[in-house]
Tab-separated table of C-alpha atoms in Angstrom:
chain	number	residue	atom	x	y	z
F	1	MET	CA	2.746	19.197	-12.294
F	2	THR	CA	2.696	16.158	-14.609
F	3	ALA	CA	5.072	13.559	-13.111
F	4	PRO	CA	4.491	11.510	-9.930
F	5	LEU	CA	6.661	12.056	-6.885
F	6	ILE	CA	7.603	9.462	-4.266
F	7	LEU	CA	8.989	11.231	-1.214
F	8	PRO	CA	10.300	10.204	2.212
F	9	PRO	CA	8.441	11.592	5.233
F	10	ARG	CA	9.736	14.204	7.631
F	11	PRO	CA	12.232	12.722	10.144
F	12	GLU	CA	9.766	12.809	13.028
F	13	LEU	CA	7.265	10.827	10.919
F	14	ALA	CA	9.777	8.303	9.524
F	15	PRO	CA	9.067	5.653	12.211
F	16	TRP	CA	5.414	5.676	11.199
F	17	ILE	CA	5.280	6.511	7.487
F	18	HIS	CA	6.701	4.342	4.706
F	19	HIS	CA	6.522	6.897	1.903
F	20	ILE	CA	4.410	9.682	0.439
F	21	LEU	CA	3.179	9.515	-3.147
F	22	LEU	CA	1.936	12.563	-5.034
F	23	MET	CA	0.173	11.371	-8.174
F	24	PRO	CA	-1.192	13.784	-10.818
F	25	LEU	CA	-3.887	12.374	-13.124
F	26	ARG	CA	-4.443	14.927	-15.880
F	27	GLU	CA	-7.076	12.913	-17.724
F	28	SER	CA	-10.027	11.084	-16.248
F	29	CYS	CA	-9.089	7.420	-15.881
F	30	VAL	CA	-9.913	4.303	-13.895
F	31	SER	CA	-6.858	3.499	-11.767
F	32	GLN	CA	-6.301	-0.252	-11.434
F	33	LEU	CA	-4.925	-0.885	-7.949
F	34	PRO	CA	-3.592	-4.191	-6.601
F	35	ALA	CA	-4.236	-5.681	-3.175
F	36	VAL	CA	-2.250	-3.973	-0.418
F	37	LEU	CA	-1.580	-4.619	3.280
F	38	SER	CA	-0.397	-1.197	4.427
F	39	PRO	CA	-3.081	1.349	5.374
F	40	ALA	CA	-2.879	4.844	3.920
F	41	ILE	CA	-4.247	8.355	4.200
F	42	LEU	CA	-5.581	9.484	0.811
F	43	ILE	CA	-6.109	13.183	0.111
F	44	PHE	CA	-7.456	14.692	-3.093
F	45	ALA	CA	-5.329	17.862	-3.249
F	46	ARG	CA	-7.122	18.674	-6.505
F	47	GLY	CA	-10.040	16.985	-8.218
F	48	SER	CA	-12.086	14.042	-6.939
F	49	GLY	CA	-12.594	10.315	-7.301
F	50	TRP	CA	-15.094	7.465	-7.111
F	51	GLN	CA	-14.791	3.850	-6.092
F	52	GLN	CA	-15.738	1.703	-9.064
F	53	PRO	CA	-18.208	-1.084	-8.181
F	54	GLU	CA	-17.150	-4.705	-8.430
F	55	HIS	CA	-20.377	-5.381	-10.313
F	56	ASP	CA	-21.540	-3.170	-13.160
F	57	ALA	CA	-25.066	-2.941	-11.754
F	58	SER	CA	-23.865	-0.878	-8.776
F	59	ALA	CA	-23.329	2.878	-8.934
F	60	PRO	CA	-19.828	4.327	-8.319
F	61	ALA	CA	-19.395	5.542	-4.726
F	62	PRO	CA	-17.765	8.971	-4.185
F	63	LEU	CA	-14.482	8.781	-2.310
F	64	PRO	CA	-13.985	11.199	0.597
F	65	ARG	CA	-11.820	14.266	-0.067
F	66	ALA	CA	-9.551	12.966	2.719
F	67	GLY	CA	-9.847	9.382	3.880
F	68	LEU	CA	-8.250	6.487	5.725
F	69	SER	CA	-7.827	3.436	3.521
F	70	GLY	CA	-7.358	0.067	5.197
F	71	PRO	CA	-5.627	-3.125	4.053
F	72	ARG	CA	-7.410	-5.172	1.405
F	73	LEU	CA	-6.760	-8.531	-0.195
F	74	ARG	CA	-8.594	-7.757	-3.429
F	75	PRO	CA	-7.820	-5.416	-6.321
F	76	ALA	CA	-9.721	-2.142	-6.545
F	77	ALA	CA	-10.574	0.359	-9.264
F	78	THR	CA	-11.071	4.092	-8.700
F	79	ARG	CA	-12.213	6.642	-11.281
F	80	SER	CA	-10.718	10.116	-11.088
F	81	ALA	CA	-11.973	13.401	-12.483
F	82	PRO	CA	-9.757	15.294	-14.965
F	83	ASP	CA	-6.874	17.275	-13.423
F	84	THR	CA	-6.925	15.278	-10.210
F	85	CYS	CA	-3.892	15.146	-7.909
F	86	VAL	CA	-3.837	12.580	-5.102
F	87	ILE	CA	-1.604	12.475	-2.025
F	88	SER	CA	-1.138	8.950	-0.636
F	89	ILE	CA	0.587	8.645	2.759
F	90	LEU	CA	1.448	4.987	3.287
F	91	PHE	CA	1.917	3.763	6.859
F	92	ARG	CA	4.472	1.194	7.863
F	93	PRO	CA	2.899	-2.128	8.926
F	94	GLY	CA	1.437	-1.947	12.416
F	95	MET	CA	2.000	1.777	12.832
F	96	LEU	CA	-1.404	3.321	12.116
F	97	ALA	CA	-3.097	2.312	15.369
F	98	GLU	CA	-0.057	3.145	17.498
F	99	ALA	CA	0.505	6.511	15.799
F	100	LEU	CA	-3.036	7.810	15.419
F	101	GLY	CA	-5.458	5.439	17.160
F	102	PRO	CA	-7.753	3.785	14.552
F	103	GLY	CA	-7.210	0.011	14.385
F	104	LEU	CA	-6.858	-2.033	11.227
F	105	ASN	CA	-9.935	-4.093	12.109
F	106	GLU	CA	-12.023	-0.937	11.692
F	107	LEU	CA	-10.625	-0.247	8.222
F	108	ARG	CA	-10.230	-3.604	6.485
F	109	GLY	CA	-11.313	-3.396	2.865
F	110	GLN	CA	-12.717	0.130	3.036
F	111	THR	CA	-11.951	3.831	2.966
F	112	VAL	CA	-13.529	5.973	5.686
F	113	PRO	CA	-13.636	9.792	5.784
F	114	LEU	CA	-10.762	11.257	7.776
F	115	ASP	CA	-13.156	13.604	9.553
F	116	ALA	CA	-15.122	10.605	10.839
F	117	ALA	CA	-12.081	9.468	12.830
F	118	PHE	CA	-10.572	12.862	13.769
F	119	PRO	CA	-11.978	16.288	14.688
F	120	PRO	CA	-13.686	17.591	11.528
F	121	ALA	CA	-12.465	21.156	12.140
F	122	GLN	CA	-8.817	20.000	12.126
F	123	VAL	CA	-9.287	18.098	8.879
F	124	ALA	CA	-11.103	21.054	7.309
F	125	ARG	CA	-8.247	23.416	8.242
F	126	MET	CA	-5.702	21.115	6.635
F	127	LEU	CA	-7.745	20.888	3.434
F	128	ALA	CA	-8.283	24.660	3.392
F	129	ARG	CA	-4.525	25.228	3.599
F	130	ILE	CA	-4.014	22.820	0.684
F	131	ASP	CA	-6.695	24.666	-1.303
F	132	GLU	CA	-5.046	28.035	-0.639
F	133	ASP	CA	-1.576	26.860	-1.643
F	134	GLY	CA	-0.514	26.356	-5.252
F	135	GLN	CA	2.706	24.433	-4.594
F	136	PRO	CA	2.563	20.598	-4.485
F	137	ALA	CA	5.482	20.510	-2.035
F	138	ARG	CA	3.451	22.689	0.322
F	139	TRP	CA	0.422	20.378	-0.006
F	140	ILE	CA	2.553	17.545	1.330
F	141	GLU	CA	3.906	19.774	4.098
F	142	HIS	CA	0.374	20.675	5.214
F	143	ALA	CA	-0.605	16.990	5.276
F	144	GLN	CA	2.511	16.057	7.246
F	145	GLN	CA	1.953	18.849	9.750
F	146	TRP	CA	-1.564	17.538	10.336
F	147	LEU	CA	-0.044	14.108	11.047
F	148	VAL	CA	2.500	15.554	13.482
F	149	ASP	CA	-0.264	17.453	15.284
F	150	ASN	CA	-2.364	14.285	15.610
F	151	LEU	CA	0.270	11.779	16.740
F	152	ARG	CA	-0.738	10.134	20.000
F	153	PRO	CA	1.215	11.645	22.921
F	154	ARG	CA	2.620	8.272	24.033
F	155	ALA	CA	2.996	6.721	20.590
F	156	ASN	CA	5.864	4.224	20.568
F	157	ALA	CA	7.036	2.858	17.232
F	158	HIS	CA	9.148	0.140	18.872
F	159	ARG	CA	6.083	-1.222	20.694
F	160	ALA	CA	4.168	-1.577	17.415
F	161	ARG	CA	6.954	-3.101	15.327
F	162	LEU	CA	7.155	-6.803	14.501
F	163	GLU	CA	10.669	-7.558	13.297
F	164	LEU	CA	11.633	-11.080	12.262
F	165	GLY	CA	15.405	-10.607	12.293
F	166	ASP	CA	16.530	-12.740	9.358
F	167	PRO	CA	14.018	-11.773	6.621
F	168	ARG	CA	14.057	-15.325	5.230
F	169	LEU	CA	12.228	-16.417	8.378
F	170	LEU	CA	9.067	-14.945	6.853
F	171	PHE	CA	8.509	-18.263	5.067
F	172	ALA	CA	9.551	-20.453	8.007
F	173	PRO	CA	6.961	-22.458	10.016
F	174	ALA	CA	4.883	-20.313	12.357
F	175	ALA	CA	6.276	-22.068	15.439
F	176	GLN	CA	9.827	-21.255	14.331
F	177	LEU	CA	8.872	-17.630	13.697
F	178	ALA	CA	7.312	-17.351	17.138
F	179	GLY	CA	10.352	-18.976	18.736
F	180	SER	CA	12.692	-16.502	17.011
F	181	LEU	CA	10.797	-13.704	18.804
F	182	GLY	CA	10.717	-15.500	22.129
F	183	ILE	CA	6.931	-15.797	22.244
F	184	GLY	CA	4.354	-18.560	21.851
F	185	GLN	CA	2.676	-19.311	18.529
F	186	ARG	CA	-0.754	-18.015	19.567
F	187	GLN	CA	0.763	-14.786	20.877
F	188	PHE	CA	2.642	-14.466	17.603
F	189	GLU	CA	-0.572	-14.942	15.604
F	190	ARG	CA	-2.346	-12.249	17.691
F	191	ARG	CA	0.551	-9.863	17.177
F	192	MET	CA	0.557	-10.607	13.442
F	193	ASP	CA	-3.123	-9.715	13.249
F	194	ARG	CA	-2.540	-6.482	15.197
F	195	VAL	CA	0.519	-5.388	13.206
F	196	TYR	CA	-0.475	-6.425	9.685
F	197	GLY	CA	-4.237	-6.761	10.021
F	198	THR	CA	-4.074	-10.217	8.495
F	199	THR	CA	-2.828	-13.762	8.943
F	200	LEU	CA	0.686	-15.044	8.389
F	201	ARG	CA	-0.604	-16.893	5.328
F	202	ASP	CA	-1.872	-13.699	3.707
F	203	LEU	CA	1.253	-11.769	4.682
F	204	ARG	CA	3.270	-14.415	2.844
F	205	ARG	CA	0.907	-14.193	-0.127
F	206	LEU	CA	1.386	-10.425	-0.390
F	207	ALA	CA	5.159	-10.613	0.133
F	208	ARG	CA	5.518	-13.318	-2.521
F	209	PHE	CA	3.287	-11.331	-4.854
F	210	GLY	CA	5.197	-8.080	-4.329
F	211	LEU	CA	8.566	-9.733	-4.928
F	212	SER	CA	7.480	-11.570	-8.052
F	213	LEU	CA	5.624	-8.528	-9.395
F	214	SER	CA	8.733	-6.376	-8.925
F	215	ASP	CA	10.817	-8.895	-10.859
F	216	LEU	CA	8.151	-9.383	-13.517
F	217	LEU	CA	7.741	-5.682	-14.317
F	218	THR	CA	11.239	-4.313	-13.771
F	219	GLY	CA	13.466	-7.352	-14.339
F	220	ALA	CA	14.744	-9.070	-17.465
F	221	GLY	CA	11.336	-9.576	-19.058
F	222	TRP	CA	8.746	-12.292	-18.598
F	223	ARG	CA	8.671	-14.311	-21.822
F	224	GLY	CA	9.829	-17.819	-21.095
F	225	ARG	CA	10.425	-16.957	-17.407
F	226	LEU	CA	7.028	-17.420	-15.746
F	227	ALA	CA	7.679	-21.014	-14.678
F	228	HIS	CA	11.083	-19.994	-13.298
F	229	LEU	CA	9.626	-16.991	-11.467
F	230	ALA	CA	6.863	-19.156	-9.972
F	231	GLN	CA	9.413	-21.633	-8.646
F	232	HIS	CA	11.846	-18.950	-7.467
F	233	TYR	CA	9.226	-17.094	-5.410
F	234	GLY	CA	7.746	-20.173	-3.795
F	235	TYR	CA	4.551	-20.777	-5.759
F	236	PHE	CA	3.536	-24.411	-6.154
F	237	ASP	CA	3.665	-24.054	-9.913
F	238	GLN	CA	2.937	-21.570	-12.699
F	239	PRO	CA	-0.875	-22.020	-12.545
F	240	HIS	CA	-0.713	-21.210	-8.817
F	241	MET	CA	1.146	-17.982	-9.592
F	242	VAL	CA	-1.416	-17.086	-12.262
F	243	ARG	CA	-4.327	-17.660	-9.851
F	244	GLU	CA	-2.699	-15.478	-7.197
F	245	PHE	CA	-2.049	-12.638	-9.647
F	246	VAL	CA	-5.658	-12.756	-10.835
F	247	ALA	CA	-6.872	-12.690	-7.223
F	248	LEU	CA	-4.617	-9.778	-6.231
F	249	THR	CA	-4.564	-7.639	-9.410
F	250	GLY	CA	-7.456	-8.891	-11.533
F	251	HIS	CA	-5.062	-10.028	-14.286
F	252	ALA	CA	-2.785	-12.941	-15.135
F	253	PRO	CA	0.970	-12.077	-15.078
F	254	ALA	CA	1.481	-11.984	-18.853
F	255	ARG	CA	-1.623	-9.849	-19.374
F	256	LEU	CA	-0.589	-7.484	-16.576
F	257	VAL	CA	2.809	-6.912	-18.212
F	258	GLN	CA	1.087	-6.123	-21.511
F	259	LEU	CA	-1.280	-3.663	-19.832
F	260	ALA	CA	1.580	-1.992	-17.941
F	261	ALA	CA	3.429	-1.536	-21.235
F	262	GLY	CA	0.347	-0.145	-22.983
F	263	ASP	CA	-1.160	3.337	-23.039
F	264	ASP	CA	-4.071	2.853	-20.606
F	265	ALA	CA	-3.514	5.604	-18.018
F	266	GLY	CA	-5.245	3.498	-15.364
F	267	PHE	CA	-2.217	1.203	-15.033
F	268	TRP	CA	0.136	3.993	-13.923
F	269	ILE	CA	0.968	2.242	-10.666
F	270	TYR	CA	2.763	-0.539	-12.548
F	271	ARG	CA	5.086	1.811	-14.457
F	272	PHE	CA	7.533	3.004	-11.818
F	273	ALA	CA	11.294	2.446	-11.910
F	274	ARG	CA	12.557	-0.445	-9.765
F	275	ARG	CA	13.680	1.704	-6.802
F	276	ASP	CA	10.341	3.532	-6.680
F	277	PHE	CA	8.501	0.275	-7.294
F	278	ARG	CA	10.111	-1.182	-4.154
F	279	SER	CA	8.903	1.821	-2.164
F	280	LEU	CA	5.357	1.351	-3.417
F	281	PHE	CA	4.932	-2.410	-3.257
F	282	LEU	CA	7.366	-3.957	-0.796
F	283	THR	CA	7.109	-3.709	2.960
F	284	ARG	CA	10.409	-3.404	4.838
F	285	GLN	CA	10.362	-7.174	5.438
F	286	ALA	CA	9.757	-8.027	1.773
F	287	ALA	CA	12.378	-5.533	0.594
F	288	ALA	CA	14.848	-7.142	3.006
F	289	LEU	CA	13.981	-10.504	1.472
F	290	GLU	CA	14.832	-9.121	-1.966
F	291	ASP	CA	18.120	-7.748	-0.631
F	292	ALA	CA	18.892	-11.085	1.026
F	293	GLY	CA	18.700	-12.844	-2.311
F	294	LEU	CA	15.163	-14.216	-2.594
F	295	GLY	CA	14.424	-11.486	-5.127
């Protein structure tokens, strides 16, 4: 297998899971990953990986064979061994705790071993089945079956969802957002923290970033358009957009486009077609914003 696959989940997992990515990395590389709000289950079907330190003086930390990765507001870099294949199961916002139990507060900014949160024997059986099977489609099926087996008996996707109705309300004042849901502002802020694991301000940051990044990498090109893109997506000005991109990806917009167009294998995540890019980067709310005309 040499090409990545982005797949929908099984129907019974669709309320909980946004998408499943199967990413083969034939050569050892350092994957450059942007900030992300949605938690994920990461499984090394083949090979292994290490978390690269933010500071060169620190040693790389081995990543668990199967782990739960929480939301983070900083970019990350992970080094993979040759012939590595990673399964990433991305949860819809707010659905991890309702579906499986672990809360976002326990996972912010880190990846914890899956067998630290769930019975180790169950996790080991799932990994053994993946090891015994040579078909990537079957790897994903084994991972999904583990999820089905571990769903909470009374899990309720509707209870965990935070829908804003008109997607353009995402950038409305917090009091207006709360009023549209029929709740008070403080209750809205608590629900925002529970569902997204962050504040409304940071949710807006990530939505604005995802929309502008999608346009920047898969639109009509960036030369001469950065000031327009900054204005269109609600940044104060172009320098504000540049600062946000550096904070969330480690690179200014123009430099990121150049790196995505280059031959560094570590920037694979920025090279998907627009439809797949939406699946990877945009939450349902942000994708609805794009469909409504903001993007």
